[in-house]
Each structure stands twice: as structure tokens, then as C-alpha cells.
Amino acid sequence: MEAKEIIARRVAQEIEPDTLVNLGIGLPSMVANYLPKEVHVFFQAENGVIGLGARPPEGMEDPDLTDAGGGFVTAVPGAASIDSAMSFGLIRGGHLDMTVLGGLQVDERGYLANWMIPGKMVPGMGGAMDLVAGAKHVIVAMVHTARGKPKILRECNLPLTARRRVSLIVTEMAVIEPTEDGLVLKEVGPGASVDDVISATEAKLIVQGDVPKMSLFSES
Amino acid sequence: MEAKEIIARRVAQEIEPDTLVNLGIGLPSMVANYLPKEVHVFFQAENGVIGLGARPPEGMEDPDLTDAGGGFVTAVPGAASIDSAMSFGLIRGGHLDMTVLGGLQVDERGYLANWMIPGKMVPGMGGAMDLVAGAKHVIVAMVHTARGKPKILRECNLPLTARRRVSLIVTEMAVIEPTEDGLVLKEVGPGASVDDVISATEAKLIVQGDVPKMSLFSES
Amino acid sequence: MKQAIKAAEAAELIPDGSTLLIGGFMGIGSPHRLINAIVDRGISNLTVVANDTAMPGRGIGKLVTSGCLTRVVASHIGLNPETQQKMISGEIDVELVPQGTLVERIRAAGVGLGGILTPTGLGTLVEEGKQIVTVSGRDFLLEEPIHGDFALIAAHQADYVGNLEYSLTAHNFNPIMALAGKTVIAEPQTIVPIGVISPDSVKTPGILVDHLLERQPDGS
Amino acid sequence: MKQAIKAAEAAELIPDGSTLLIGGFMGIGSPHRLINAIVDRGISNLTVVANDTAMPGRGIGKLVTSGCLTRVVASHIGLNPETQQKMISGEIDVELVPQGTLVERIRAAGVGLGGILTPTGLGTLVEEGKQIVTVSGRDFLLEEPIHGDFALIAAHQADYVGNLEYSLTAHNFNPIMALAGKTVIAEPQTIVPIGVISPDSVKTPGILVDHLLERQPDGS
């Protein structure tokens, strides 16, 4: 199984029924594919819809209905159109139950950096700072290392997205929960040992007893 | 002609075509009756409609459509329903061209007191403070004296509605414009002389040359 | 999807001592069935945040009469002499807030802002005890957010997701309060199947609504 | 009532050096005919405030290519490499603002608030040089209002009062920007007679709109 599929499948299990969920562009958007059929959630696209649906059949696209990446989507029954003030009001106001975002770095404090590499990549933060500051649960979905180098660090050296401890980090190698005491290793990924994870991670990991294997298929 | 009719007729002449106007409860609401037919304006009711229309025929009232006094109204073609945040956003944001309000006292600074008499009448300010702070033009429409006592004072002794100089004071005896230099007597009402106005007014009035008579019928 | 409940069941959810945000303007657009159920259950020691207290025997006026309230935050109580009497006798504590400030403070709570910076109330009694913040050389009053334990919302039409539409001047505080209650109870006049309301007509997304009252009985 | 004008006539109203608020999210819900007319007229030295700069050859991307812009205030420029190049070369000055902060700063300008107090951006680069205000022991960034000389608004449908309706994710920044431009120019897809749009469907009241573009040509 590809790293991205492992991550998306594992994150999908975190989603509670009847919640409002925002999925970032790229890897996070794959999470929707692995949600069990019986779990009903509303997906928010921050550009202005609650109740984001699948891509429409060819020829049935509406130029006024896209996701935050600009791709054509549909709206599920019961959807609502909202303007940007309402969209970010919901995010900042704590009405968004979960956001799943990509990451460049996360550190021992649970702080995320995911919006710029000074002198190299300055795309702008878009909605990321509001999402990390405001969502009830922030899940970082990312591959564990970048070109062999750890992305989970003692302290981020890239500019932070927010001074807020994220809720969970999910990689293909591990599920890690940032806590007040530091990063707790909760699960290890397929084919990885605890030692593998520790050596691919710069940050100190707290290992409590036996660490279970990541389960990739929902039990339902 | 009754004092209130004089005031309402004179205020009506201040209203420019194609503007957004808010009329307070009571005397100010009479202004709409004297607007020349060819002057089209939108009236705002701060409880949530732009394009307030006349009272509906009996039996055709809509329980969900009232003015700010709770009386049944209609909506003119091209009307818009708005919530209270939009309604006061328009007021505070400077989108309201004119508000006409009643007054308890106005003083030489042009400051208005119209929302409470301590220990006696504490109804709450409702929308008055926002209206006086935010509208482009604030017209105070009131009878000149209360039980023989001047209402236009050197300095208000009732609590102020805002620390903002109102645009114009219209009474049955006078039209007075508050300026940086003080209150300028612009017109005298039917049957009143300049001396009558001065003696019915505690505040110092600036009289420049001949003061014209108030004209009560639009020229159109 | 939400099962619609009876007003009495909804009232059971509200503990003594709660803070309620209640929609309506002089009783128009107030959740009348919920208010009746609160009076019937005799909930005590309530704080009500609302534009006004209507009049005796109508809407929020019934809560004043019944003795359910110990505190009111409103912009206007002038048309309810009973509220004024109970304020003077000390039975009800009343905080008067300018209408535009009131709705914006509730919005700030709902959209996760730390308060509002408004010119309304500067230089008046409203200023007392509040921070003044200077932005680009201009003074503004800092007014703090107002949260509710419950928001009681009157709507025109709902679907079973909880999406809400409002009618004419019955919008008023409702769409804003729906953002700011920890628990939101909506009382629609009618409820339609999911998918019937166009996404563009939704003014309160259903994800904000926790409980939906069954539709208005038709009296037959 | 407003006479609908041509895009080229609207572009004539805009002087060099103006600040334009332009609706749209990756080109969806942007006023494309107005943008083309601005490029055709070759207006220079413009500041554009918008969520993003779309991509080369699309929407606001055309203004980047044409050299009309010297300053951009946006939340995201990552999908327009040309904006990034011109930022690095110093040809365009770019201010990056979190999306929720951007829309709320524009709203603050439109509704007469002195700025916003937001948790977004605290502890990040966005904080630099800004006031921090403490409310009830919690820190917030004070972000100042953003006004526009012009707001260029894309709408789904208008009437000849200027009332506007929006469609699906083409709402985005448009309804908020319509509050904050000194002059507001709306580009609807269709225009219907006055009275055809229900007051409850109006999202931007016509009194905010100064100029209305003639409807989208049908290409026949």
C-alpha cells in the first residue's frame, strides 16, 4: 500500500459521524475516499460550501461550484452556500469539528509549520492559519520524512502556522499525539517497528508500554 | 398648521433622491407623508428591511413584516430583507445617508441627548446611538420647547446619545445648523420672529444677516 | 439528520441559571412555542440576551412576567413597563447595550473574535469601565463578545439537516444568534425534506443547529 | 433605478493608482468582463485586494500579466507563479493575510468597525508590527480595516435597483467587498426587472451598488 493511502485510510477512522470536516488540498482530500459509507459527515470547502459532494460527471460541471483547489464538485442534498465571512466565521468560531492538513514540520510542542519555506516557497497561508487556530481538532496528515530527513522535529525551523498544539499527527509510519508532556507514539504503521519510527524522528517520542499496530480498515 | 406637521414638512425637503433614509418612531416617521412624489428614496427600518412601504390594507398584514415600532408595513418593489448585523453594519459603516430622530436636548456643540432621563425614563438606547454615530446626516426633528422650557441648551444635562455634532435641528420655530463655531439660525418658522426663537432657546444662536422664513411646500 | 422534537422536550434541556440568546424584535421573529414551554416548565434564574423584552403578555415579555428572568441584556425595554418596574425594584438586573453593538458582540462570540471595536457609545454612559483602543489615531470602544449557553431561534422554514431560512423582518437577531449558542434550538414554522431548500437560500447552515422543533401545528 | 453600463464605461471610472477590492476565489466568482476592460484600458499602479491572484491568463491573473498592478493584498498567490516572480523581482509588492482575517478586515471597513481582534496569526510572522490586545486574559491580534476605492463584484443575478444574488461557491468575498468599496461596480450574469427578486433572496442590497454592468452577452 502506498504511503499516502495508508495515511488517508488511518485519518478516515478519526472522523466522527455527523460532524463538519475540512480537508486540505492534496493528500488530505484523499481521506474522503476511505470514509465508511455509514459515517455521514458534512465536508466544508472553505471557499464557500458546506456539503461538498463528489466530482460531477463530465459535461455536468457548474462553473460556480468548486472546491478550495478550484476543482469542480457537486453539493450533497442539504448543502448550504456560504460567503467567506461565514466560512471563516465557522472555522474561527469553533464550529468546525475537524481539519485535516498537510505539514512541512511538526515539533515537540505540537506546533505545525506548513505554509512557507523562506526564500523558496511563499505561496501565502490561504486558510491554513485560521484552520489551525480555530478548528476543534487539527490532524496533520503527512509522510514521515522528506527525502530521508525527519519532518517531526524538536522545534520547527520553518515559520509556524499557529501557536497551537495540533491534535494528532498521522504518517505512514506512525500515529503520534502531541500532549502537554510531549509527543506520544500511539501506533506504528505497517512494517515499521518502534525503533524505525524513533530513528526517522528528530523529536523525542514518548513510548508507553507496547505500541499497537496501525489498523487500516474500519471495524464496521 | 400643527407644530409636528411643520417639522415633518420641513424635514421632508432635506431628503435627496435615491438615498437611504431611516426615520425614527413618532414625529420623524411623519416625514414620509410629505415627501414629493417624484423623490424616490429607500426607507430603512433598522429591524431589517430596506424599502419600507406603507401600512397594508386590513387583513393583508404579514406578521413577519413590521417597522421598528412593531407596526405592520409593506415592502416596496426592490426591497431587501436584512438581518440585524447587516442593518447596523449599513448604519455604522456610513451607508445610511440620513437619519431623522427625535430629541430631548441638543446643545451648542450640536450634541444630542435623546435616550434617557435618569431616574425617570430608562427605555434603552435601541438603535439611536448607532444611528447618531454612523449616519452620514443626522437630523433632529423636535418641538422647540418642552412645557415652555428650552430644549436647545448651552450644554445637554441629560446623558448624550453620541459625541457627534448632528447635521441639522428642525423645530416648528426654526431650522438650526450646528457648526464648528456654534448653532447657526438658518430659518425661522411660520409666525415666529428671530427674537422669538432666541428667547425660546437657551443656547447662543448665531444670526447672520436676514434670516429667511421656513418654506413648507416643496418647489417642484 | 435531526429528529424534530416538541417544545416541552426542548425546554427540558435548559437548566436553571442558563444564559439564553433569544431572537426577535418586539416579538416578531421570536420562538414563541419555546418561550411558552420555558414558562410552563418554570425554569428560573435565567439570563436573557435579546434586542428587547417585547411587551407584557407577548414573546419575551412572558418570561419577564413569569419571574423566570434575573438578568436581561437588551437594547430597549421601553415598551415593556414591567421590565422597567422589575429593574427599578431590583428583581431583574438590566444591561442596556446599543442595538448595533449588541448584535455585533453576539456575532464576535459566534465567529471567534475577541470583541469588537466600535465608535458607537464613545463619549456616552456606555463607555464607562470599558477599554478604549486607538487605531490609526481614532478611538474605538472595545466591547466584549456575548456567548449563550443556548440560542433560541425562530425560523421560517427548515429542512431535517437543520438548515434555516428566515422571512422579512423576522430575520433580525436570529441568524447571528445561531452562531453564538453552545446549544442551538431552532423553531421553524415549517420543515421540508432534505434537498428542498436551495443551498443559496440557506441563511443558517444546519451544522449550527442542535435541535429542531417540530413544525407549527396547523390548528386543525 | 440604475441604468446598466458597458464594462468599458465602468473601467473609465477607475483612475490610475486606485485600490480595488475584487471578488473571486481562483477566478470563480470574479468579475471577468470588468477585469478584461481594465486590462484593455491599461490602468496602472493599481492595488488589488483579493483572496488570490488566480493563475496566469485567468481572472486577476490577467491583471498581474498586464502590469496593471503594483501591490497585492491576498491570502494566497501559490497557484500563480507570475505573481511570485514579480514579488521576488520587486515589481509587485505583496502583503499576505490569512484568509479569514482578510475577509473580516474588509467587513470591518464596510460596517464601520475600527478593526478586528483575532486569534489567527498569533505567534506567527503575521503578528509582526501589530498591536496585541488582551480581552479577559486572552491575547488577540488587532488587524486594521481594509477599505477600497472600488469594489468589483461578480453576482449571479441583479435587478435594476442593484440588488444582488450570488450562486454557490461564487459568493466567496463578493458580498463582503460590496460593503467596503467607496464605489461599488457589480457585474451580474443576468438582470431582472425590479420586484422579481424576493426581498429574502437579496444578499447585497442595491443601495450599496453604484454601477451595474449590463448583463452577460448571450453570444448569439
mmCIF file with all atom_site columns, C-alpha atoms in Angstrom, chain C residues 104 107 112-115 117-119 131 133-136 140 142 144 166-168 171 199-200 203, chain D residues 104 107 112-115 117-119 131 133-136 140 142 144 166-168 171 199-200 203:
data_model
loop_
_atom_site.group_PDB
_atom_site.id
_atom_site.type_symbol
_atom_site.label_atom_id
_atom_site.label_alt_id
_atom_site.label_comp_id
_atom_site.label_asym_id
_atom_site.label_entity_id
_atom_site.label_seq_id
_atom_site.pdbx_PDB_ins_code
_atom_site.Cartn_x
_atom_site.Cartn_y
_atom_site.Cartn_z
_atom_site.occupancy
_atom_site.B_iso_or_equiv
_atom_site.pdbx_formal_charge
_atom_site.auth_seq_id
_atom_site.auth_comp_id
_atom_site.auth_asym_id
_atom_site.auth_atom_id
_atom_site.pdbx_PDB_model_num
ATOM 1  C CA . GLU C 1 104 ? -22.015 42.574 16.746 1.00 0.00 ? 104 GLU C CA 1
ATOM 2  C CA . ARG C 1 107 ? -21.510 37.785 16.244 1.00 0.00 ? 107 ARG C CA 1
ATOM 3  C CA . GLY C 1 112 ? -14.327 33.555 17.350 1.00 0.00 ? 112 GLY C CA 1
ATOM 4  C CA . LEU C 1 113 ? -13.289 37.194 17.529 1.00 0.00 ? 113 LEU C CA 1
ATOM 5  C CA . GLY C 1 114 ? -12.039 38.702 20.786 1.00 0.00 ? 114 GLY C CA 1
ATOM 6  C CA . GLY C 1 115 ? -14.547 41.540 20.778 1.00 0.00 ? 115 GLY C CA 1
ATOM 7  C CA . LEU C 1 117 ? -14.021 47.958 18.153 1.00 0.00 ? 117 LEU C CA 1
ATOM 8  C CA . THR C 1 118 ? -16.911 50.349 17.655 1.00 0.00 ? 118 THR C CA 1
ATOM 9  C CA . PRO C 1 119 ? -17.374 54.122 17.610 1.00 0.00 ? 119 PRO C CA 1
ATOM 10 C CA . GLN C 1 131 ? -11.158 49.708 27.228 1.00 0.00 ? 131 GLN C CA 1
ATOM 11 C CA . VAL C 1 133 ? -8.421  51.225 21.694 1.00 0.00 ? 133 VAL C CA 1
ATOM 12 C CA . THR C 1 134 ? -6.839  53.675 19.268 1.00 0.00 ? 134 THR C CA 1
ATOM 13 C CA . VAL C 1 135 ? -6.467  52.600 15.660 1.00 0.00 ? 135 VAL C CA 1
ATOM 14 C CA . SER C 1 136 ? -4.798  54.971 13.191 1.00 0.00 ? 136 SER C CA 1
ATOM 15 C CA . PHE C 1 140 ? -12.950 52.947 19.478 1.00 0.00 ? 140 PHE C CA 1
ATOM 16 C CA . LEU C 1 142 ? -13.730 47.650 22.919 1.00 0.00 ? 142 LEU C CA 1
ATOM 17 C CA . GLU C 1 144 ? -16.601 42.079 24.592 1.00 0.00 ? 144 GLU C CA 1
ATOM 18 C CA . TYR C 1 166 ? -35.937 33.424 7.540  1.00 0.00 ? 166 TYR C CA 1
ATOM 19 C CA . SER C 1 167 ? -38.708 35.747 6.407  1.00 0.00 ? 167 SER C CA 1
ATOM 20 C CA . LEU C 1 168 ? -38.646 39.556 6.018  1.00 0.00 ? 168 LEU C CA 1
ATOM 21 C CA . HIS C 1 171 ? -34.615 37.702 10.439 1.00 0.00 ? 171 HIS C CA 1
ATOM 22 C CA . PRO C 1 199 ? -28.058 25.860 -0.956 1.00 0.00 ? 199 PRO C CA 1
ATOM 23 C CA . ASP C 1 200 ? -28.208 29.545 -1.915 1.00 0.00 ? 200 ASP C CA 1
ATOM 24 C CA . LYS C 1 203 ? -29.017 31.506 5.875  1.00 0.00 ? 203 LYS C CA 1
ATOM 25 C CA . GLU D 1 104 ? -13.041 40.130 8.246  1.00 0.00 ? 104 GLU D CA 1
ATOM 26 C CA . ARG D 1 107 ? -16.004 43.564 6.552  1.00 0.00 ? 107 ARG D CA 1
ATOM 27 C CA . GLY D 1 112 ? -17.646 50.843 10.413 1.00 0.00 ? 112 GLY D CA 1
ATOM 28 C CA . LEU D 1 113 ? -15.643 48.891 12.956 1.00 0.00 ? 113 LEU D CA 1
ATOM 29 C CA . GLY D 1 114 ? -12.159 50.004 13.955 1.00 0.00 ? 114 GLY D CA 1
ATOM 30 C CA . GLY D 1 115 ? -10.540 46.668 13.169 1.00 0.00 ? 115 GLY D CA 1
ATOM 31 C CA . LEU D 1 117 ? -9.444  41.147 17.242 1.00 0.00 ? 117 LEU D CA 1
ATOM 32 C CA . THR D 1 118 ? -8.467  37.707 16.022 1.00 0.00 ? 118 THR D CA 1
ATOM 33 C CA . PRO D 1 119 ? -6.506  34.759 17.416 1.00 0.00 ? 119 PRO D CA 1
ATOM 34 C CA . GLN D 1 131 ? -0.967  45.668 18.342 1.00 0.00 ? 131 GLN D CA 1
ATOM 35 C CA . VAL D 1 133 ? -4.998  43.424 22.700 1.00 0.00 ? 133 VAL D CA 1
ATOM 36 C CA . THR D 1 134 ? -5.865  41.376 25.764 1.00 0.00 ? 134 THR D CA 1
ATOM 37 C CA . VAL D 1 135 ? -9.525  40.647 26.436 1.00 0.00 ? 135 VAL D CA 1
ATOM 38 C CA . SER D 1 136 ? -10.460 38.666 29.557 1.00 0.00 ? 136 SER D CA 1
ATOM 39 C CA . PHE D 1 140 ? -5.756  38.790 20.183 1.00 0.00 ? 140 PHE D CA 1
ATOM 40 C CA . LEU D 1 142 ? -5.568  43.752 16.209 1.00 0.00 ? 142 LEU D CA 1
ATOM 41 C CA . GLU D 1 144 ? -6.921  47.012 10.762 1.00 0.00 ? 144 GLU D CA 1
ATOM 42 C CA . TYR D 1 166 ? -24.950 35.023 -5.701 1.00 0.00 ? 166 TYR D CA 1
ATOM 43 C CA . SER D 1 167 ? -24.543 31.396 -6.698 1.00 0.00 ? 167 SER D CA 1
ATOM 44 C CA . LEU D 1 168 ? -22.885 28.536 -4.763 1.00 0.00 ? 168 LEU D CA 1
ATOM 45 C CA . HIS D 1 171 ? -20.285 34.036 -3.260 1.00 0.00 ? 171 HIS D CA 1
ATOM 46 C CA . PRO D 1 199 ? -36.535 40.541 -0.534 1.00 0.00 ? 199 PRO D CA 1
ATOM 47 C CA . ASP D 1 200 ? -35.409 37.390 1.296  1.00 0.00 ? 200 ASP D CA 1
ATOM 48 C CA . LYS D 1 203 ? -27.719 39.224 -0.325 1.00 0.00 ? 203 LYS D CA 1
#
